[in-house]
Structures are given as C-alpha cells and as structure tokens.
PDB file of C-alpha atoms in Angstrom:
ATOM      1  CA  MET A  63       6.249 -63.467 167.418  1.00 94.00           C
ATOM      2  CA  ARG A  64       2.851 -63.877 169.012  1.00 96.00           C
ATOM      3  CA  TRP A  65       2.204 -66.717 171.431  1.00 97.00           C
ATOM      4  CA  LYS A  66      -1.189 -68.190 172.369  1.00 98.00           C
ATOM      5  CA  CYS A  67      -1.200 -69.849 175.801  1.00 98.00           C
ATOM      6  CA  LYS A  68      -3.658 -71.929 177.765  1.00 98.00           C
ATOM      7  CA  CYS A  69      -3.432 -71.896 181.544  1.00 97.00           C
ATOM      8  CA  VAL A  70      -5.020 -73.556 184.540  1.00 98.00           C
ATOM      9  CA  TYR A  71      -5.121 -71.955 187.953  1.00 98.00           C
ATOM     10  CA  ASP A  72      -6.449 -72.327 191.464  1.00 98.00           C
ATOM     11  CA  GLY A  73      -7.882 -68.868 192.040  1.00 97.00           C
ATOM     12  CA  THR A  74      -8.353 -69.204 195.796  1.00 97.00           C
ATOM     13  CA  ASP A  75      -5.481 -66.971 196.853  1.00 95.00           C
ATOM     14  CA  PHE A  76      -5.509 -64.549 193.920  1.00 96.00           C
ATOM     15  CA  THR A  77      -7.334 -61.237 193.551  1.00 95.00           C
ATOM     16  CA  GLY A  78      -8.634 -62.449 190.184  1.00 96.00           C
ATOM     17  CA  TRP A  79      -7.188 -62.534 186.706  1.00 97.00           C
ATOM     18  CA  GLN A  80      -6.738 -58.819 186.014  1.00 94.00           C
ATOM     19  CA  ARG A  81      -3.517 -56.994 186.794  1.00 91.00           C
ATOM     20  CA  GLN A  82      -3.552 -55.240 190.203  1.00 87.00           C
ATOM     21  CA  HIS A  83      -1.267 -52.651 191.756  1.00 84.00           C
ATOM     22  CA  ALA A  84      -0.726 -55.009 194.690  1.00 77.00           C
ATOM     23  CA  GLY A  85       0.631 -57.637 192.304  1.00 73.00           C
ATOM     24  CA  SER A  86      -1.480 -60.541 193.570  1.00 91.00           C
ATOM     25  CA  SER A  87      -3.457 -61.363 190.414  1.00 96.00           C
ATOM     26  CA  VAL A  88      -2.874 -64.237 188.002  1.00 97.00           C
ATOM     27  CA  GLN A  89      -1.922 -61.756 185.291  1.00 97.00           C
ATOM     28  CA  ASN A  90       0.673 -60.144 187.583  1.00 96.00           C
ATOM     29  CA  ILE A  91       2.296 -63.492 188.301  1.00 96.00           C
ATOM     30  CA  LEU A  92       2.423 -64.493 184.629  1.00 97.00           C
ATOM     31  CA  GLU A  93       3.851 -61.138 183.548  1.00 96.00           C
ATOM     32  CA  ASP A  94       6.479 -61.253 186.289  1.00 95.00           C
ATOM     33  CA  SER A  95       7.504 -64.712 185.083  1.00 96.00           C
ATOM     34  CA  LEU A  96       7.715 -63.611 181.443  1.00 96.00           C
ATOM     35  CA  ARG A  97       9.834 -60.633 182.490  1.00 95.00           C
ATOM     36  CA  LYS A  98      12.366 -63.034 183.977  1.00 94.00           C
ATOM     37  CA  ILE A  99      12.495 -65.040 180.747  1.00 95.00           C
ATOM     38  CA  PHE A 100      12.578 -62.215 178.193  1.00 94.00           C
ATOM     39  CA  LYS A 101      14.464 -59.714 180.388  1.00 94.00           C
ATOM     40  CA  THR A 102      11.973 -57.007 179.464  1.00 94.00           C
ATOM     41  CA  GLU A 103       8.435 -55.886 180.267  1.00 94.00           C
ATOM     42  CA  THR A 104       6.079 -58.378 178.605  1.00 94.00           C
ATOM     43  CA  LEU A 105       2.350 -57.682 178.773  1.00 95.00           C
ATOM     44  CA  ILE A 106      -0.247 -60.396 178.295  1.00 97.00           C
ATOM     45  CA  HIS A 107      -3.826 -60.160 177.047  1.00 97.00           C
ATOM     46  CA  GLY A 108      -6.373 -62.598 178.435  1.00 97.00           C
ATOM     47  CA  SER A 109      -9.630 -63.899 176.980  1.00 97.00           C
ATOM     48  CA  GLY A 110     -11.437 -62.127 179.821  1.00 95.00           C
ATOM     49  CA  ARG A 111     -11.417 -61.534 183.542  1.00 94.00           C
ATOM     50  CA  THR A 112     -12.164 -63.946 186.327  1.00 96.00           C
ATOM     51  CA  ASP A 113     -13.028 -62.593 189.769  1.00 95.00           C
ATOM     52  CA  ALA A 114     -11.160 -63.163 193.006  1.00 95.00           C
ATOM     53  CA  GLY A 115     -11.448 -66.802 194.047  1.00 97.00           C
ATOM     54  CA  VAL A 116     -12.623 -68.054 190.635  1.00 98.00           C
ATOM     55  CA  HIS A 117     -10.620 -70.866 189.018  1.00 98.00           C
ATOM     56  CA  ALA A 118      -9.763 -71.746 185.427  1.00 98.00           C
ATOM     57  CA  ASN A 119      -9.116 -74.941 183.497  1.00 98.00           C
ATOM     58  CA  GLY A 120      -8.957 -73.189 180.143  1.00 97.00           C
ATOM     59  CA  GLN A 121      -8.021 -69.523 180.397  1.00 98.00           C
ATOM     60  CA  ILE A 122      -6.390 -68.259 177.196  1.00 98.00           C
ATOM     61  CA  PHE A 123      -3.929 -65.403 176.905  1.00 98.00           C
ATOM     62  CA  HIS A 124      -1.435 -64.139 174.345  1.00 98.00           C
ATOM     63  CA  PHE A 125       1.782 -62.128 174.409  1.00 97.00           C
ATOM     64  CA  ASP A 126       4.465 -60.979 171.989  1.00 96.00           C
ATOM     65  CA  GLY A 127       8.087 -61.985 172.381  1.00 94.00           C
ATOM     66  CA  GLU A 128      11.053 -63.134 170.291  1.00 93.00           C
ATOM     67  CA  TRP A 129      12.022 -66.703 171.137  1.00 94.00           C
ATOM     68  CA  ALA A 130      14.662 -68.649 169.213  1.00 91.00           C
ATOM     69  CA  HIS A 131      13.751 -72.081 170.556  1.00 93.00           C
ATOM     70  CA  SER A 132      10.739 -74.399 170.449  1.00 93.00           C
ATOM     71  CA  SER A 133       7.346 -73.644 171.970  1.00 93.00           C
ATOM     72  CA  GLU A 134       7.878 -76.633 174.258  1.00 94.00           C
ATOM     73  CA  SER A 135      11.053 -75.089 175.664  1.00 94.00           C
ATOM     74  CA  LEU A 136       9.219 -71.788 176.205  1.00 95.00           C
ATOM     75  CA  GLU A 137       6.464 -73.654 178.045  1.00 94.00           C
ATOM     76  CA  ARG A 138       9.024 -75.343 180.289  1.00 94.00           C
ATOM     77  CA  ALA A 139      10.839 -72.087 180.976  1.00 94.00           C
ATOM     78  CA  LEU A 140       7.625 -70.308 181.916  1.00 94.00           C
ATOM     79  CA  GLN A 141       6.399 -73.133 184.116  1.00 93.00           C
ATOM     80  CA  CYS A 142       9.652 -73.125 186.092  1.00 93.00           C
ATOM     81  CA  CYS A 143       8.927 -69.522 187.128  1.00 94.00           C
ATOM     82  CA  LEU A 144       5.336 -70.103 188.239  1.00 96.00           C
ATOM     83  CA  PRO A 145       3.850 -71.152 191.588  1.00 96.00           C
ATOM     84  CA  GLU A 146       2.114 -74.509 191.938  1.00 96.00           C
ATOM     85  CA  THR A 147      -1.285 -72.820 191.723  1.00 97.00           C
ATOM     86  CA  ILE A 148      -0.737 -71.728 188.088  1.00 98.00           C
ATOM     87  CA  HIS A 149       0.043 -74.140 185.267  1.00 97.00           C
ATOM     88  CA  VAL A 150       0.571 -73.263 181.605  1.00 96.00           C
ATOM     89  CA  SER A 151      -0.684 -76.347 179.779  1.00 94.00           C
ATOM     90  CA  SER A 152       0.092 -75.292 176.195  1.00 96.00           C
ATOM     91  CA  ILE A 153       1.879 -72.605 174.178  1.00 96.00           C
ATOM     92  CA  GLU A 154       1.734 -72.193 170.401  1.00 96.00           C
ATOM     93  CA  MET A 155       2.859 -69.530 167.962  1.00 96.00           C
ATOM     94  CA  VAL A 156      -0.061 -67.855 166.169  1.00 96.00           C
ATOM     95  CA  ALA A 157      -0.710 -65.166 163.573  1.00 97.00           C
ATOM     96  CA  ASN A 158       0.251 -61.662 164.640  1.00 96.00           C
ATOM     97  CA  ASP A 159      -3.361 -60.470 164.403  1.00 97.00           C
ATOM     98  CA  PHE A 160      -4.694 -63.095 166.817  1.00 98.00           C
ATOM     99  CA  HIS A 161      -6.211 -61.570 169.945  1.00 98.00           C
ATOM    100  CA  ALA A 162      -7.125 -63.685 172.970  1.00 98.00           C
ATOM    101  CA  ARG A 163     -10.027 -61.416 173.895  1.00 97.00           C
ATOM    102  CA  TYR A 164     -11.427 -60.034 170.654  1.00 97.00           C
ATOM    103  CA  TRP A 165     -11.458 -63.327 168.768  1.00 98.00           C
ATOM    104  CA  VAL A 166     -13.557 -65.155 171.382  1.00 98.00           C
ATOM    105  CA  LYS A 167     -16.805 -66.654 170.036  1.00 98.00           C
ATOM    106  CA  ARG A 168     -18.055 -68.570 173.083  1.00 98.00           C
ATOM    107  CA  LYS A 169     -17.052 -69.414 176.631  1.00 98.00           C
ATOM    108  CA  VAL A 170     -17.891 -72.392 178.816  1.00 98.00           C
ATOM    109  CA  TYR A 171     -18.117 -72.084 182.593  1.00 98.00           C
ATOM    110  CA  GLU A 172     -18.682 -74.835 185.134  1.00 98.00           C
ATOM    111  CA  TYR A 173     -20.047 -74.475 188.640  1.00 98.00           C
ATOM    112  CA  HIS A 174     -19.421 -77.322 191.103  1.00 98.00           C
ATOM    113  CA  ILE A 175     -21.959 -78.027 193.859  1.00 98.00           C
ATOM    114  CA  TYR A 176     -21.257 -80.614 196.551  1.00 97.00           C
ATOM    115  CA  ASP A 177     -24.350 -82.393 197.861  1.00 95.00           C
ATOM    116  CA  GLY A 178     -23.841 -81.984 201.610  1.00 95.00           C
ATOM    117  CA  ILE A 179     -20.586 -80.795 203.202  1.00 96.00           C
ATOM    118  CA  ALA A 180     -17.525 -81.077 200.966  1.00 95.00           C
ATOM    119  CA  PRO A 181     -14.419 -82.751 202.449  1.00 94.00           C
ATOM    120  CA  PRO A 182     -11.322 -80.584 202.995  1.00 95.00           C
ATOM    121  CA  LYS A 183      -9.659 -81.655 199.740  1.00 93.00           C
ATOM    122  CA  ASP A 184     -12.642 -80.369 197.734  1.00 95.00           C
ATOM    123  CA  THR A 185     -13.835 -77.359 199.677  1.00 96.00           C
ATOM    124  CA  ARG A 186     -11.594 -74.921 197.767  1.00 96.00           C
ATOM    125  CA  PHE A 187     -13.292 -75.900 194.517  1.00 97.00           C
ATOM    126  CA  MET A 188     -16.951 -76.533 195.393  1.00 97.00           C
ATOM    127  CA  TRP A 189     -19.884 -74.885 197.090  1.00 97.00           C
ATOM    128  CA  SER A 190     -21.460 -77.144 199.733  1.00 97.00           C
ATOM    129  CA  SER A 191     -25.247 -77.419 199.758  1.00 96.00           C
ATOM    130  CA  GLY A 192     -25.193 -78.318 203.460  1.00 94.00           C
ATOM    131  CA  LYS A 193     -28.523 -79.561 204.761  1.00 91.00           C
ATOM    132  CA  HIS A 194     -30.276 -78.888 201.443  1.00 91.00           C
ATOM    133  CA  ALA A 195     -30.157 -81.931 199.161  1.00 92.00           C
ATOM    134  CA  ILE A 196     -29.665 -80.956 195.528  1.00 95.00           C
ATOM    135  CA  ASN A 197     -32.765 -81.468 193.377  1.00 96.00           C
ATOM    136  CA  VAL A 198     -31.026 -81.922 190.040  1.00 97.00           C
ATOM    137  CA  GLU A 199     -34.249 -82.655 188.151  1.00 97.00           C
ATOM    138  CA  ALA A 200     -35.767 -79.349 189.260  1.00 98.00           C
ATOM    139  CA  MET A 201     -32.585 -77.496 188.264  1.00 98.00           C
ATOM    140  CA  ILE A 202     -32.575 -79.128 184.822  1.00 98.00           C
ATOM    141  CA  ASP A 203     -36.168 -78.072 184.192  1.00 98.00           C
ATOM    142  CA  ALA A 204     -35.514 -74.537 185.434  1.00 98.00           C
ATOM    143  CA  SER A 205     -32.344 -74.111 183.365  1.00 98.00           C
ATOM    144  CA  LYS A 206     -34.374 -74.169 180.148  1.00 98.00           C
ATOM    145  CA  VAL A 207     -35.596 -70.658 181.066  1.00 98.00           C
ATOM    146  CA  PHE A 208     -32.092 -69.305 180.422  1.00 98.00           C
ATOM    147  CA  VAL A 209     -31.375 -70.898 177.034  1.00 98.00           C
ATOM    148  CA  GLY A 210     -31.568 -68.473 174.114  1.00 98.00           C
ATOM    149  CA  GLU A 211     -31.086 -64.733 173.720  1.00 98.00           C
ATOM    150  CA  HIS A 212     -32.330 -62.676 176.670  1.00 98.00           C
ATOM    151  CA  ASP A 213     -31.781 -59.484 178.611  1.00 97.00           C
ATOM    152  CA  PHE A 214     -29.933 -60.874 181.647  1.00 97.00           C
ATOM    153  CA  THR A 215     -29.914 -57.692 183.737  1.00 96.00           C
ATOM    154  CA  ALA A 216     -31.680 -59.497 186.598  1.00 96.00           C
ATOM    155  CA  PHE A 217     -28.845 -62.039 186.727  1.00 97.00           C
ATOM    156  CA  SER A 218     -25.955 -59.599 186.745  1.00 95.00           C
ATOM    157  CA  ALA A 219     -24.188 -57.649 189.443  1.00 89.00           C
ATOM    158  CA  VAL A 220     -23.427 -53.945 189.140  1.00 72.00           C
ATOM    159  CA  ALA A 221     -20.469 -53.598 186.795  1.00 57.00           C
ATOM    160  CA  LYS A 222     -17.181 -52.083 187.935  1.00 55.00           C
ATOM    161  CA  PRO A 223     -16.599 -49.246 187.476  1.00 55.00           C
ATOM    162  CA  VAL A 224     -20.189 -48.253 188.155  1.00 58.00           C
ATOM    163  CA  GLY A 225     -21.783 -46.532 185.200  1.00 59.00           C
ATOM    164  CA  THR A 226     -19.832 -48.362 182.484  1.00 65.00           C
ATOM    165  CA  PRO A 227     -22.333 -49.067 179.678  1.00 73.00           C
ATOM    166  CA  VAL A 228     -22.826 -52.788 179.102  1.00 84.00           C
ATOM    167  CA  ASN A 229     -25.109 -54.564 176.642  1.00 92.00           C
ATOM    168  CA  PRO A 230     -27.294 -56.855 178.803  1.00 94.00           C
ATOM    169  CA  ILE A 231     -28.464 -58.930 175.819  1.00 97.00           C
ATOM    170  CA  LYS A 232     -26.583 -62.227 175.893  1.00 98.00           C
ATOM    171  CA  THR A 233     -27.076 -65.662 174.349  1.00 98.00           C
ATOM    172  CA  ILE A 234     -26.917 -68.877 176.354  1.00 98.00           C
ATOM    173  CA  TYR A 235     -26.446 -71.839 174.024  1.00 98.00           C
ATOM    174  CA  SER A 236     -26.747 -74.636 176.564  1.00 98.00           C
ATOM    175  CA  VAL A 237     -26.979 -75.491 180.248  1.00 98.00           C
ATOM    176  CA  ASP A 238     -25.920 -79.059 180.979  1.00 98.00           C
ATOM    177  CA  PHE A 239     -25.566 -81.101 184.148  1.00 98.00           C
ATOM    178  CA  SER A 240     -23.275 -83.943 185.115  1.00 97.00           C
ATOM    179  CA  SER A 241     -22.338 -85.854 188.251  1.00 92.00           C
ATOM    180  CA  GLU A 242     -18.848 -85.945 189.715  1.00 81.00           C
ATOM    181  CA  ARG A 243     -18.605 -88.129 192.815  1.00 82.00           C
ATOM    182  CA  ASN A 244     -21.017 -86.449 195.273  1.00 90.00           C
ATOM    183  CA  ALA A 245     -21.086 -83.242 193.255  1.00 94.00           C
ATOM    184  CA  THR A 246     -23.307 -81.774 190.578  1.00 97.00           C
ATOM    185  CA  VAL A 247     -21.556 -79.829 187.835  1.00 98.00           C
ATOM    186  CA  VAL A 248     -23.540 -77.118 186.030  1.00 98.00           C
ATOM    187  CA  ARG A 249     -21.965 -76.395 182.618  1.00 98.00           C
ATOM    188  CA  ILE A 250     -23.058 -73.159 180.904  1.00 98.00           C
ATOM    189  CA  GLU A 251     -21.994 -72.211 177.380  1.00 98.00           C
ATOM    190  CA  GLY A 252     -22.657 -68.701 176.127  1.00 98.00           C
ATOM    191  CA  GLY A 253     -21.567 -66.077 173.662  1.00 97.00           C
ATOM    192  CA  GLY A 254     -20.769 -63.659 176.485  1.00 95.00           C
ATOM    193  CA  PHE A 255     -21.569 -63.022 180.127  1.00 97.00           C
ATOM    194  CA  LEU A 256     -22.321 -60.044 182.337  1.00 95.00           C
ATOM    195  CA  TYR A 257     -20.451 -59.343 185.573  1.00 94.00           C
ATOM    196  CA  LYS A 258     -21.037 -62.298 187.947  1.00 96.00           C
ATOM    197  CA  MET A 259     -23.802 -63.563 185.648  1.00 97.00           C
ATOM    198  CA  VAL A 260     -22.885 -67.248 185.812  1.00 98.00           C
ATOM    199  CA  ARG A 261     -22.814 -67.250 189.606  1.00 98.00           C
ATOM    200  CA  ARG A 262     -26.243 -65.598 189.689  1.00 98.00           C
ATOM    201  CA  LEU A 263     -27.713 -67.975 187.102  1.00 98.00           C
ATOM    202  CA  VAL A 264     -26.612 -70.839 189.320  1.00 98.00           C
ATOM    203  CA  GLY A 265     -28.009 -68.950 192.320  1.00 98.00           C
ATOM    204  CA  GLY A 266     -31.396 -68.944 190.624  1.00 98.00           C
ATOM    205  CA  LEU A 267     -31.191 -72.679 189.934  1.00 98.00           C
ATOM    206  CA  VAL A 268     -30.198 -73.391 193.534  1.00 98.00           C
ATOM    207  CA  ALA A 269     -33.200 -71.350 194.745  1.00 97.00           C
ATOM    208  CA  VAL A 270     -35.438 -73.586 192.629  1.00 98.00           C
ATOM    209  CA  SER A 271     -33.670 -76.688 193.974  1.00 97.00           C
ATOM    210  CA  GLU A 272     -34.346 -75.532 197.541  1.00 96.00           C
ATOM    211  CA  GLY A 273     -37.991 -74.738 196.789  1.00 96.00           C
ATOM    212  CA  LYS A 274     -37.598 -70.991 197.297  1.00 96.00           C
ATOM    213  CA  LEU A 275     -38.559 -70.261 193.679  1.00 97.00           C
ATOM    214  CA  ASN A 276     -40.543 -72.055 191.010  1.00 97.00           C
ATOM    215  CA  ILE A 277     -39.936 -71.985 187.276  1.00 97.00           C
ATOM    216  CA  GLU A 278     -42.674 -69.431 186.646  1.00 97.00           C
ATOM    217  CA  LYS A 279     -41.160 -67.030 189.197  1.00 98.00           C
ATOM    218  CA  LEU A 280     -37.686 -67.567 187.757  1.00 98.00           C
ATOM    219  CA  ARG A 281     -38.964 -66.698 184.289  1.00 98.00           C
ATOM    220  CA  ALA A 282     -40.756 -63.629 185.653  1.00 98.00           C
ATOM    221  CA  ILE A 283     -37.525 -62.418 187.272  1.00 98.00           C
ATOM    222  CA  LEU A 284     -35.653 -62.845 183.978  1.00 98.00           C
ATOM    223  CA  GLU A 285     -38.345 -60.984 182.034  1.00 97.00           C
ATOM    224  CA  GLY A 286     -38.557 -58.280 184.719  1.00 96.00           C
ATOM    225  CA  LYS A 287     -34.980 -57.177 183.943  1.00 95.00           C
ATOM    226  CA  GLU A 288     -34.374 -55.963 187.495  1.00 94.00           C
ATOM    227  CA  ARG A 289     -32.020 -57.326 190.154  1.00 94.00           C
ATOM    228  CA  VAL A 290     -33.975 -58.876 193.022  1.00 94.00           C
ATOM    229  CA  ASN A 291     -33.037 -60.272 196.421  1.00 93.00           C
ATOM    230  CA  GLU A 292     -34.355 -63.734 195.562  1.00 94.00           C
ATOM    231  CA  ILE A 293     -31.365 -64.254 193.276  1.00 96.00           C
ATOM    232  CA  ILE A 294     -28.112 -64.653 195.194  1.00 95.00           C
ATOM    233  CA  THR A 295     -24.575 -64.562 193.831  1.00 97.00           C
ATOM    234  CA  MET A 296     -23.013 -67.962 194.467  1.00 98.00           C
ATOM    235  CA  PRO A 297     -19.554 -68.065 196.082  1.00 98.00           C
ATOM    236  CA  ALA A 298     -16.616 -67.714 193.706  1.00 98.00           C
ATOM    237  CA  LYS A 299     -14.890 -70.925 194.778  1.00 97.00           C
ATOM    238  CA  GLY A 300     -17.281 -73.208 192.885  1.00 98.00           C
ATOM    239  CA  LEU A 301     -16.758 -71.480 189.521  1.00 98.00           C
ATOM    240  CA  PHE A 302     -14.336 -72.499 186.767  1.00 98.00           C
ATOM    241  CA  LEU A 303     -13.650 -70.917 183.400  1.00 98.00           C
ATOM    242  CA  GLU A 304     -13.606 -74.252 181.616  1.00 98.00           C
ATOM    243  CA  LYS A 305     -13.112 -73.467 177.926  1.00 98.00           C
ATOM    244  CA  VAL A 306     -12.730 -70.559 175.517  1.00 98.00           C
ATOM    245  CA  ILE A 307     -13.908 -71.175 171.948  1.00 98.00           C
ATOM    246  CA  TYR A 308     -12.498 -69.269 168.960  1.00 98.00           C
TER     247      TYR A 308
END
C-alpha cells in the first residue's frame, strides 16, 4: 500500500528536509514516527528538498506500508508521534507507481517580506526590510524579467555536492505579489528550481526595490549566466514551499 501525504512544518530548528546522520531533519522525524507505528524501518520519499530554516505549507511525500484501518486513523496515529513543528494535514492511498518526486510538474514557493522590523511572533517566518521601505511596484516590474524559460545560472548557488551536473534551464510560469498585514508575499511558480534559486530571485527583486539595481541590469545579470555579488541569497526563514502540483 502506497500512501501520499501532505505536511506542513516550521523549518526553523531543522537541518532541512533531507535525512541527516544527526537525525535533526524533517525526514528523520517523520521516518522515526512511522517506525513507531509500523514497527519496522519505513522510508519516505519527498517531492524535493528544502534547506535548513526553510518552511513548508505543502510538502508532499510518500511511503509504503500495510495498514488495515482508514487513512484518517493513520493520519491521527502519525500526528500523535510528531512534534508541534510538523503537521501532517492529509494522507491518502495512491497507485503503487506514484512517486512524490518524479511525478512533480510544478512547484509554488512563497517568500514573505516584512516592511520594517517584524514583531517577535512573525520573525521566524519573514525577512525584515528594516529601514528600507519595500517598493512593490518596482519589484512587480522587475519580476517580469524572470518569467519564461531561461538559463538561471546567475540566480543559483553552487550545488552540493560540488560538481554535480545540473541543467540550469528552468521555466518560471508566474511571479505574483500579495499583501499580508505589513508584509509583501512574493509567489513564484515554476517547473523546477536550482539550488537556492528562489531566494536569489527574491534577492534580485529586493535589490531593485532598494535602488541598487535597475531592470536593465537585472536582465543583463540573467543573460550573463554568471553568479555576481549584486545578487544576494535571501535568508531561509522567509521561504515557504507552498504547493506541489502533479
């Protein structure tokens, strides 16, 4: 029996999604919990990795396990074994050939930017702009540079392990903006992303917002296909894996 699960997590205190020897990743915690339920080693397969400190509202994973009861009872059993920072919001039985990673068509990420200094209740989940007021109009105009199929090498970080071949050609379908209290939410939907690409795309937009770059320079950096110091990698805490589309 193959089970497809959706989970939400606060990534602040985790080393990321992927299994670690130290046992402090989201995957470690979920697998430990499933071991308690099924009384055997149960490996899970996620839709993709999130880095240390990155959150998720819609991470998908699957696992195989024989369960004689309802999916709702399995969801309750799993949730009882998890810390408050991880919540499994749905579990459903799927075809045995379903794969949480290989069947992905698109992903949606959101980056949350607080205009000013975020209050304590929000600071784990937002990047604060501080003294720089957010120029949303400038960011909207600049974001159009990214839409479409491009070589996004300039907006990636060096992959781990170094030297692993990666196709830098990715498609961004949309970049949208919304307001949430005193925050601006940047929502990016794409067919795939390079290592730390979303955080660097937002870094480019923030540079435009602060007047450090203009749209022409941003486009030139994209077309130059080389990593440059003008593009910073935004802090992990503002990033959410929002949705995985199959």
